[in-house]
């Protein structure tokens, strides 16, 4: 087949265009420092990066959930510690009048202190984290307890948060389980702590009413089981907080791994790119020079 000057010119132009395209691509990579600037650059890699981006967003949401739950549980733990301290004070008071030989003034003093301790326990049981009552279950509109009676106004809902894909954790303890000794899964005990206080207040008597020693001794036992009930709740809460700590470490590790994978796919090797860019620039300049020399005698006939 006869090779014409026109064919030679077209081939030279095509090769120059290809070289220019490769040079432009390398210059774009050098400017953006990213391998994938549009999906068409590498559809498979672009899809992988999109999937990684979705997973990173989910991981960030899990971390946010865990932070919120940790704050909620920390407030809950503070309230439980306060309740435990008040129970210990109540037990000490009851021991001081367990013989029933105290005079009217002492009985009245202990009675008043027990009433005050019960109110303080109710205050702790109505603790809020933000606008949520920590012991109220899903009901955040009203305090779960009041001083008028010993009923529980909240519900037994275990508030679940997502801490990883397909993995949840209950972040709250409900007042019925903690103070009333009702509810199951988990159950911390069967003692109605608030009723125990009422029983003790009546048993201790006051300035006009003598003590009921048998009822005081029973109340002391109930305080002991109530303290164990609170300790069980604290242990459950501690286990949940440990799990959240472990999930935080896992999510951080997963995030670092995903970011490393994305970085390896997306970001260019600048040292390698610098060598390729220099080589392509030299090759393109050489191609321009060679094409100009070859075309001097033949291309002018076709202009």
mmCIF file of C-alpha atoms in Angstrom:
data_model
loop_
_atom_site.group_PDB
_atom_site.id
_atom_site.type_symbol
_atom_site.label_atom_id
_atom_site.label_comp_id
_atom_site.label_asym_id
_atom_site.label_seq_id
_atom_site.Cartn_x
_atom_site.Cartn_y
_atom_site.Cartn_z
ATOM 1 C CA UNK A 1 0.000 0.000 0.000
ATOM 2 C CA UNK A 2 1.278 3.431 -0.929
ATOM 3 C CA UNK A 3 1.969 5.683 2.071
ATOM 4 C CA UNK A 4 1.058 9.225 1.127
ATOM 5 C CA UNK A 5 2.267 12.393 2.752
ATOM 6 C CA UNK A 6 -1.288 13.064 3.906
ATOM 7 C CA UNK A 7 -1.407 9.735 5.725
ATOM 8 C CA UNK A 8 1.925 10.478 7.357
ATOM 9 C CA UNK A 9 0.672 13.877 8.488
ATOM 10 C CA UNK A 10 -2.555 12.444 9.920
ATOM 11 C CA UNK A 11 -0.643 9.760 11.788
ATOM 12 C CA UNK A 12 1.775 12.332 13.182
ATOM 13 C CA UNK A 13 -1.077 14.545 14.357
ATOM 14 C CA UNK A 14 -2.811 11.563 15.986
ATOM 15 C CA UNK A 15 0.352 10.603 17.867
ATOM 16 C CA UNK A 16 0.853 14.193 18.985
ATOM 17 C CA UNK A 17 -2.724 14.326 20.249
ATOM 18 C CA UNK A 18 -2.224 11.086 22.183
ATOM 19 C CA UNK A 19 0.987 12.403 23.686
ATOM 20 C CA UNK A 20 -0.692 15.690 24.579
ATOM 21 C CA UNK A 21 -3.555 13.770 26.207
ATOM 22 C CA UNK A 22 -1.153 11.712 28.332
ATOM 23 C CA UNK A 23 0.733 14.865 29.304
ATOM 24 C CA UNK A 24 -2.499 16.668 30.230
ATOM 25 C CA UNK A 25 -3.546 13.707 32.370
ATOM 26 C CA UNK A 26 -0.246 13.688 34.238
ATOM 27 C CA UNK A 27 -0.415 17.456 34.744
ATOM 28 C CA UNK A 28 -3.937 17.113 36.133
ATOM 29 C CA UNK A 29 -2.750 14.416 38.551
ATOM 30 C CA UNK A 30 0.117 16.669 39.587
ATOM 31 C CA UNK A 31 -2.267 19.579 40.219
ATOM 32 C CA UNK A 32 -4.990 17.671 42.113
ATOM 33 C CA UNK A 33 -2.700 15.012 43.633
ATOM 34 C CA UNK A 34 -5.631 12.606 43.221
ATOM 35 C CA UNK A 35 -5.883 9.568 40.964
ATOM 36 C CA UNK A 36 -9.664 9.773 40.618
ATOM 37 C CA UNK A 37 -10.967 13.188 39.578
ATOM 38 C CA UNK A 38 -14.093 11.913 37.833
ATOM 39 C CA UNK A 39 -15.813 8.490 37.785
ATOM 40 C CA UNK A 40 -14.671 7.844 34.206
ATOM 41 C CA UNK A 41 -11.030 7.929 35.319
ATOM 42 C CA UNK A 42 -11.471 4.506 36.959
ATOM 43 C CA UNK A 43 -15.101 3.357 37.444
ATOM 44 C CA UNK A 44 -14.183 0.441 39.706
ATOM 45 C CA UNK A 45 -11.929 2.513 41.950
ATOM 46 C CA UNK A 46 -14.520 5.312 42.004
ATOM 47 C CA UNK A 47 -17.146 2.851 43.205
ATOM 48 C CA UNK A 48 -14.822 1.566 45.935
ATOM 49 C CA UNK A 49 -14.169 5.123 47.097
ATOM 50 C CA UNK A 50 -17.911 5.845 47.235
ATOM 51 C CA UNK A 51 -18.473 2.720 49.349
ATOM 52 C CA UNK A 52 -15.625 3.708 51.676
ATOM 53 C CA UNK A 53 -17.086 7.210 51.967
ATOM 54 C CA UNK A 54 -20.454 5.770 53.016
ATOM 55 C CA UNK A 55 -18.769 3.525 55.583
ATOM 56 C CA UNK A 56 -16.760 6.433 56.985
ATOM 57 C CA UNK A 57 -19.946 8.487 57.397
ATOM 58 C CA UNK A 58 -21.571 5.561 59.201
ATOM 59 C CA UNK A 59 -18.523 5.166 61.442
ATOM 60 C CA UNK A 60 -18.640 8.859 62.333
ATOM 61 C CA UNK A 61 -22.317 8.455 63.248
ATOM 62 C CA UNK A 62 -21.500 5.454 65.441
ATOM 63 C CA UNK A 63 -18.825 7.525 67.196
ATOM 64 C CA UNK A 64 -21.336 10.337 67.747
ATOM 65 C CA UNK A 65 -23.839 7.846 69.189
ATOM 66 C CA UNK A 66 -21.225 6.431 71.528
ATOM 67 C CA UNK A 67 -20.212 9.906 72.721
ATOM 68 C CA UNK A 68 -23.839 10.738 73.489
ATOM 69 C CA UNK A 69 -24.338 7.417 75.291
ATOM 70 C CA UNK A 70 -21.141 7.874 77.318
ATOM 71 C CA UNK A 71 -22.333 11.275 78.498
ATOM 72 C CA UNK A 72 -25.743 9.823 79.367
ATOM 73 C CA UNK A 73 -24.196 6.907 81.264
ATOM 74 C CA UNK A 74 -21.746 9.129 83.113
ATOM 75 C CA UNK A 75 -24.645 11.245 84.397
ATOM 76 C CA UNK A 76 -26.507 8.041 85.315
ATOM 77 C CA UNK A 77 -23.495 6.711 87.195
ATOM 78 C CA UNK A 78 -23.219 9.944 89.179
ATOM 79 C CA UNK A 79 -26.881 9.640 90.162
ATOM 80 C CA UNK A 80 -26.453 5.991 91.199
ATOM 81 C CA UNK A 81 -23.421 6.909 93.302
ATOM 82 C CA UNK A 82 -25.478 9.587 95.044
ATOM 83 C CA UNK A 83 -28.310 7.150 95.744
ATOM 84 C CA UNK A 84 -25.823 4.605 97.092
ATOM 85 C CA UNK A 85 -24.336 7.223 99.420
ATOM 86 C CA UNK A 86 -27.782 8.209 100.703
ATOM 87 C CA UNK A 87 -28.632 4.563 101.402
ATOM 88 C CA UNK A 88 -25.414 4.218 103.405
ATOM 89 C CA UNK A 89 -26.355 7.308 105.452
ATOM 90 C CA UNK A 90 -29.830 5.900 106.043
ATOM 91 C CA UNK A 91 -28.400 2.601 107.231
ATOM 92 C CA UNK A 92 -26.144 4.424 109.706
ATOM 93 C CA UNK A 93 -29.128 6.382 111.039
ATOM 94 C CA UNK A 94 -31.249 3.252 111.412
ATOM 95 C CA UNK A 95 -28.473 1.481 113.293
ATOM 96 C CA UNK A 96 -28.405 4.355 115.770
ATOM 97 C CA UNK A 97 -32.041 3.726 116.753
ATOM 98 C CA UNK A 98 -32.255 -0.029 116.245
ATOM 99 C CA UNK A 99 -32.567 -0.736 119.977
ATOM 100 C CA UNK A 100 -35.668 1.453 120.331
ATOM 101 C CA UNK A 101 -34.320 3.074 123.525
ATOM 102 C CA UNK A 102 -33.845 6.535 122.054
ATOM 103 C CA UNK A 103 -35.705 9.474 123.494
ATOM 104 C CA UNK A 104 -38.345 11.496 121.640
ATOM 105 C CA UNK A 105 -35.901 14.133 120.420
ATOM 106 C CA UNK A 106 -33.534 11.549 118.909
ATOM 107 C CA UNK A 107 -36.423 9.733 117.237
ATOM 108 C CA UNK A 108 -37.684 12.960 115.713
ATOM 109 C CA UNK A 109 -34.199 13.859 114.446
ATOM 110 C CA UNK A 110 -33.709 10.473 112.782
ATOM 111 C CA UNK A 111 -37.238 10.627 111.361
ATOM 112 C CA UNK A 112 -36.580 14.053 109.825
ATOM 113 C CA UNK A 113 -33.245 12.915 108.396
ATOM 114 C CA UNK A 114 -34.807 9.832 106.798
ATOM 115 C CA UNK A 115 -37.496 12.015 105.213
ATOM 116 C CA UNK A 116 -34.777 14.318 103.850
ATOM 117 C CA UNK A 117 -32.733 11.384 102.515
ATOM 118 C CA UNK A 118 -35.748 9.985 100.696
ATOM 119 C CA UNK A 119 -36.309 13.372 99.027
ATOM 120 C CA UNK A 120 -32.653 13.478 97.998
ATOM 121 C CA UNK A 121 -32.907 9.981 96.512
ATOM 122 C CA UNK A 122 -35.962 11.092 94.525
ATOM 123 C CA UNK A 123 -34.021 14.150 93.334
ATOM 124 C CA UNK A 124 -31.234 11.859 92.140
ATOM 125 C CA UNK A 125 -33.785 9.565 90.492
ATOM 126 C CA UNK A 126 -35.086 12.584 88.557
ATOM 127 C CA UNK A 127 -31.645 13.482 87.204
ATOM 128 C CA UNK A 128 -31.592 14.706 83.609
ATOM 129 C CA UNK A 129 -29.026 14.455 80.851
ATOM 130 C CA UNK A 130 -29.926 17.289 78.526
ATOM 131 C CA UNK A 131 -33.708 17.154 78.355
ATOM 132 C CA UNK A 132 -33.941 13.425 79.120
ATOM 133 C CA UNK A 133 -34.640 11.898 82.519
ATOM 134 C CA UNK A 134 -31.954 9.244 82.820
ATOM 135 C CA UNK A 135 -34.226 6.849 84.733
ATOM 136 C CA UNK A 136 -37.431 7.672 82.852
ATOM 137 C CA UNK A 137 -37.128 5.205 79.975
ATOM 138 C CA UNK A 138 -38.581 6.630 76.761
ATOM 139 C CA UNK A 139 -40.739 9.151 78.647
ATOM 140 C CA UNK A 140 -38.883 12.463 78.825
ATOM 141 C CA UNK A 141 -41.889 14.717 79.416
ATOM 142 C CA UNK A 142 -42.370 14.232 83.164
ATOM 143 C CA UNK A 143 -40.128 13.386 86.136
ATOM 144 C CA UNK A 144 -40.236 9.632 86.788
ATOM 145 C CA UNK A 145 -40.690 10.101 90.552
ATOM 146 C CA UNK A 146 -42.299 12.608 92.902
ATOM 147 C CA UNK A 147 -42.403 13.059 96.665
ATOM 148 C CA UNK A 148 -46.192 12.696 96.893
ATOM 149 C CA UNK A 149 -46.174 8.940 96.304
ATOM 150 C CA UNK A 150 -43.852 6.088 95.459
ATOM 151 C CA UNK A 151 -45.164 5.324 91.977
ATOM 152 C CA UNK A 152 -42.993 5.280 88.881
ATOM 153 C CA UNK A 153 -44.210 7.647 86.153
ATOM 154 C CA UNK A 154 -41.717 6.565 83.488
ATOM 155 C CA UNK A 155 -41.669 3.363 81.445
ATOM 156 C CA UNK A 156 -39.423 0.350 81.147
ATOM 157 C CA UNK A 157 -38.070 1.097 77.673
ATOM 158 C CA UNK A 158 -34.420 0.300 77.110
ATOM 159 C CA UNK A 159 -33.155 3.059 74.792
ATOM 160 C CA UNK A 160 -30.979 1.455 72.135
ATOM 161 C CA UNK A 161 -28.195 3.159 70.198
ATOM 162 C CA UNK A 162 -26.348 1.775 67.192
ATOM 163 C CA UNK A 163 -22.642 1.436 67.998
ATOM 164 C CA UNK A 164 -21.578 -0.510 64.904
ATOM 165 C CA UNK A 165 -23.208 -2.095 61.884
ATOM 166 C CA UNK A 166 -26.051 -4.348 63.106
ATOM 167 C CA UNK A 167 -24.903 -3.853 66.705
ATOM 168 C CA UNK A 168 -26.801 -1.900 69.375
ATOM 169 C CA UNK A 169 -26.386 -1.096 73.057
ATOM 170 C CA UNK A 170 -28.964 -0.084 75.666
ATOM 171 C CA UNK A 171 -27.774 3.170 77.213
ATOM 172 C CA UNK A 172 -30.267 3.721 80.040
ATOM 173 C CA UNK A 173 -31.372 2.143 83.315
ATOM 174 C CA UNK A 174 -35.041 2.544 84.159
ATOM 175 C CA UNK A 175 -36.349 3.700 87.530
ATOM 176 C CA UNK A 176 -38.678 0.762 87.972
ATOM 177 C CA UNK A 177 -35.726 -1.630 87.918
ATOM 178 C CA UNK A 178 -33.414 0.580 89.971
ATOM 179 C CA UNK A 179 -35.658 1.879 92.779
ATOM 180 C CA UNK A 180 -38.879 -0.138 92.635
ATOM 181 C CA UNK A 181 -37.373 -3.596 92.227
ATOM 182 C CA UNK A 182 -39.629 -4.471 89.299
ATOM 183 C CA UNK A 183 -39.006 -5.133 85.626
ATOM 184 C CA UNK A 184 -36.915 -7.821 83.995
ATOM 185 C CA UNK A 185 -34.030 -8.200 81.570
ATOM 186 C CA UNK A 186 -32.150 -6.860 83.357
ATOM 187 C CA UNK A 187 -33.395 -7.229 86.909
ATOM 188 C CA UNK A 188 -31.284 -5.771 89.712
ATOM 189 C CA UNK A 189 -33.379 -6.923 92.673
ATOM 190 C CA UNK A 190 -36.878 -6.934 94.119
ATOM 191 C CA UNK A 191 -36.653 -4.250 96.809
ATOM 192 C CA UNK A 192 -38.893 -1.187 96.650
ATOM 193 C CA UNK A 193 -36.374 1.279 98.063
ATOM 194 C CA UNK A 194 -38.791 4.190 98.335
ATOM 195 C CA UNK A 195 -41.369 2.094 100.196
ATOM 196 C CA UNK A 196 -38.583 0.861 102.448
ATOM 197 C CA UNK A 197 -37.923 4.452 103.473
ATOM 198 C CA UNK A 198 -41.600 5.016 104.230
ATOM 199 C CA UNK A 199 -41.669 1.845 106.333
ATOM 200 C CA UNK A 200 -38.571 2.945 108.231
ATOM 201 C CA UNK A 201 -39.885 6.453 108.813
ATOM 202 C CA UNK A 202 -43.019 4.942 110.366
ATOM 203 C CA UNK A 203 -41.002 2.376 112.334
ATOM 204 C CA UNK A 204 -38.598 4.918 113.821
ATOM 205 C CA UNK A 205 -41.473 7.025 115.087
ATOM 206 C CA UNK A 206 -41.184 10.667 116.092
ATOM 207 C CA UNK A 207 -41.429 12.911 119.123
ATOM 208 C CA UNK A 208 -44.894 11.556 119.916
ATOM 209 C CA UNK A 209 -44.705 8.013 118.549
ATOM 210 C CA UNK A 210 -42.436 5.265 119.953
ATOM 211 C CA UNK A 211 -40.199 3.129 117.765
ATOM 212 C CA UNK A 212 -41.131 -0.299 116.435
ATOM 213 C CA UNK A 213 -37.916 -2.263 116.918
ATOM 214 C CA UNK A 214 -39.004 -5.269 114.835
ATOM 215 C CA UNK A 215 -39.982 -3.034 111.906
ATOM 216 C CA UNK A 216 -36.723 -1.082 112.212
ATOM 217 C CA UNK A 217 -34.688 -4.290 112.030
ATOM 218 C CA UNK A 218 -36.651 -5.427 108.977
ATOM 219 C CA UNK A 219 -36.165 -2.012 107.391
ATOM 220 C CA UNK A 220 -32.415 -2.255 107.987
ATOM 221 C CA UNK A 221 -32.376 -5.577 106.126
ATOM 222 C CA UNK A 222 -34.373 -4.046 103.279
ATOM 223 C CA UNK A 223 -31.899 -1.149 103.097
ATOM 224 C CA UNK A 224 -29.107 -3.694 102.768
ATOM 225 C CA UNK A 225 -30.812 -5.489 99.872
ATOM 226 C CA UNK A 226 -31.644 -2.115 98.364
ATOM 227 C CA UNK A 227 -27.968 -1.141 98.475
ATOM 228 C CA UNK A 228 -27.087 -4.402 96.697
ATOM 229 C CA UNK A 229 -29.758 -3.595 94.125
ATOM 230 C CA UNK A 230 -28.087 -0.251 93.393
ATOM 231 C CA UNK A 231 -24.674 -1.958 93.275
ATOM 232 C CA UNK A 232 -26.038 -4.421 90.700
ATOM 233 C CA UNK A 233 -27.276 -1.509 88.596
ATOM 234 C CA UNK A 234 -23.862 0.148 88.855
ATOM 235 C CA UNK A 235 -22.152 -3.072 87.752
ATOM 236 C CA UNK A 236 -24.461 -3.366 84.742
ATOM 237 C CA UNK A 237 -23.785 0.253 83.827
ATOM 238 C CA UNK A 238 -20.033 -0.226 84.173
ATOM 239 C CA UNK A 239 -20.157 -3.232 81.836
ATOM 240 C CA UNK A 240 -22.045 -1.167 79.246
ATOM 241 C CA UNK A 241 -19.505 1.654 79.484
ATOM 242 C CA UNK A 242 -16.646 -0.802 79.011
ATOM 243 C CA UNK A 243 -18.355 -2.134 75.895
ATOM 244 C CA UNK A 244 -18.719 1.406 74.548
ATOM 245 C CA UNK A 245 -15.012 1.973 75.172
ATOM 246 C CA UNK A 246 -14.184 -1.187 73.234
ATOM 247 C CA UNK A 247 -16.522 -0.207 70.407
ATOM 248 C CA UNK A 248 -14.839 3.197 70.243
ATOM 249 C CA UNK A 249 -11.472 1.504 69.780
ATOM 250 C CA UNK A 250 -12.906 -0.806 67.120
ATOM 251 C CA UNK A 251 -14.554 2.048 65.209
ATOM 252 C CA UNK A 252 -11.353 4.092 65.369
ATOM 253 C CA UNK A 253 -9.371 1.138 64.017
ATOM 254 C CA UNK A 254 -11.913 0.546 61.245
ATOM 255 C CA UNK A 255 -11.878 4.235 60.318
ATOM 256 C CA UNK A 256 -8.084 4.310 60.132
ATOM 257 C CA UNK A 257 -8.081 1.203 57.931
ATOM 258 C CA UNK A 258 -10.713 2.620 55.579
ATOM 259 C CA UNK A 259 -8.882 5.941 55.344
ATOM 260 C CA UNK A 260 -5.633 4.141 54.520
ATOM 261 C CA UNK A 261 -7.336 2.138 51.767
ATOM 262 C CA UNK A 262 -8.947 5.271 50.335
ATOM 263 C CA UNK A 263 -5.658 7.135 50.510
ATOM 264 C CA UNK A 264 -3.821 4.374 48.652
ATOM 265 C CA UNK A 265 -6.459 4.415 45.921
ATOM 266 C CA UNK A 266 -7.025 8.145 45.664
ATOM 267 C CA UNK A 267 -3.750 9.931 46.279
ATOM 268 C CA UNK A 268 -0.909 9.830 43.775
ATOM 269 C CA UNK A 269 2.686 8.884 44.464
ATOM 270 C CA UNK A 270 4.221 12.320 43.886
ATOM 271 C CA UNK A 271 7.762 11.020 43.454
ATOM 272 C CA UNK A 272 6.687 8.501 40.827
ATOM 273 C CA UNK A 273 4.407 11.045 39.175
ATOM 274 C CA UNK A 274 7.248 13.577 38.966
ATOM 275 C CA UNK A 275 9.398 11.091 37.035
ATOM 276 C CA UNK A 276 6.522 10.154 34.700
ATOM 277 C CA UNK A 277 5.656 13.807 34.063
ATOM 278 C CA UNK A 278 9.258 14.690 33.209
ATOM 279 C CA UNK A 279 9.524 11.696 30.881
ATOM 280 C CA UNK A 280 6.253 12.553 29.143
ATOM 281 C CA UNK A 281 7.219 16.213 28.720
ATOM 282 C CA UNK A 282 10.535 15.194 27.177
ATOM 283 C CA UNK A 283 8.813 12.644 24.941
ATOM 284 C CA UNK A 284 6.208 15.163 23.800
ATOM 285 C CA UNK A 285 8.833 17.807 23.062
ATOM 286 C CA UNK A 286 10.845 15.257 21.115
ATOM 287 C CA UNK A 287 7.741 14.202 19.185
ATOM 288 C CA UNK A 288 6.988 17.816 18.290
ATOM 289 C CA UNK A 289 10.527 18.357 17.102
ATOM 290 C CA UNK A 290 10.636 15.142 15.074
ATOM 291 C CA UNK A 291 7.244 15.775 13.512
ATOM 292 C CA UNK A 292 8.262 19.260 12.493
ATOM 293 C CA UNK A 293 11.367 17.963 10.706
ATOM 294 C CA UNK A 294 9.522 15.144 8.952
ATOM 295 C CA UNK A 295 6.715 17.409 7.862
ATOM 296 C CA UNK A 296 8.815 20.218 6.383
ATOM 297 C CA UNK A 297 8.864 18.877 2.834
ATOM 298 C CA UNK A 298 5.519 17.083 2.632
ATOM 299 C CA UNK A 299 2.853 18.774 4.691
ATOM 300 C CA UNK A 300 3.163 22.134 2.890
ATOM 301 C CA UNK A 301 1.681 20.558 -0.203
ATOM 302 C CA UNK A 302 -1.533 19.837 1.617
ATOM 303 C CA UNK A 303 -2.063 23.148 3.415
#
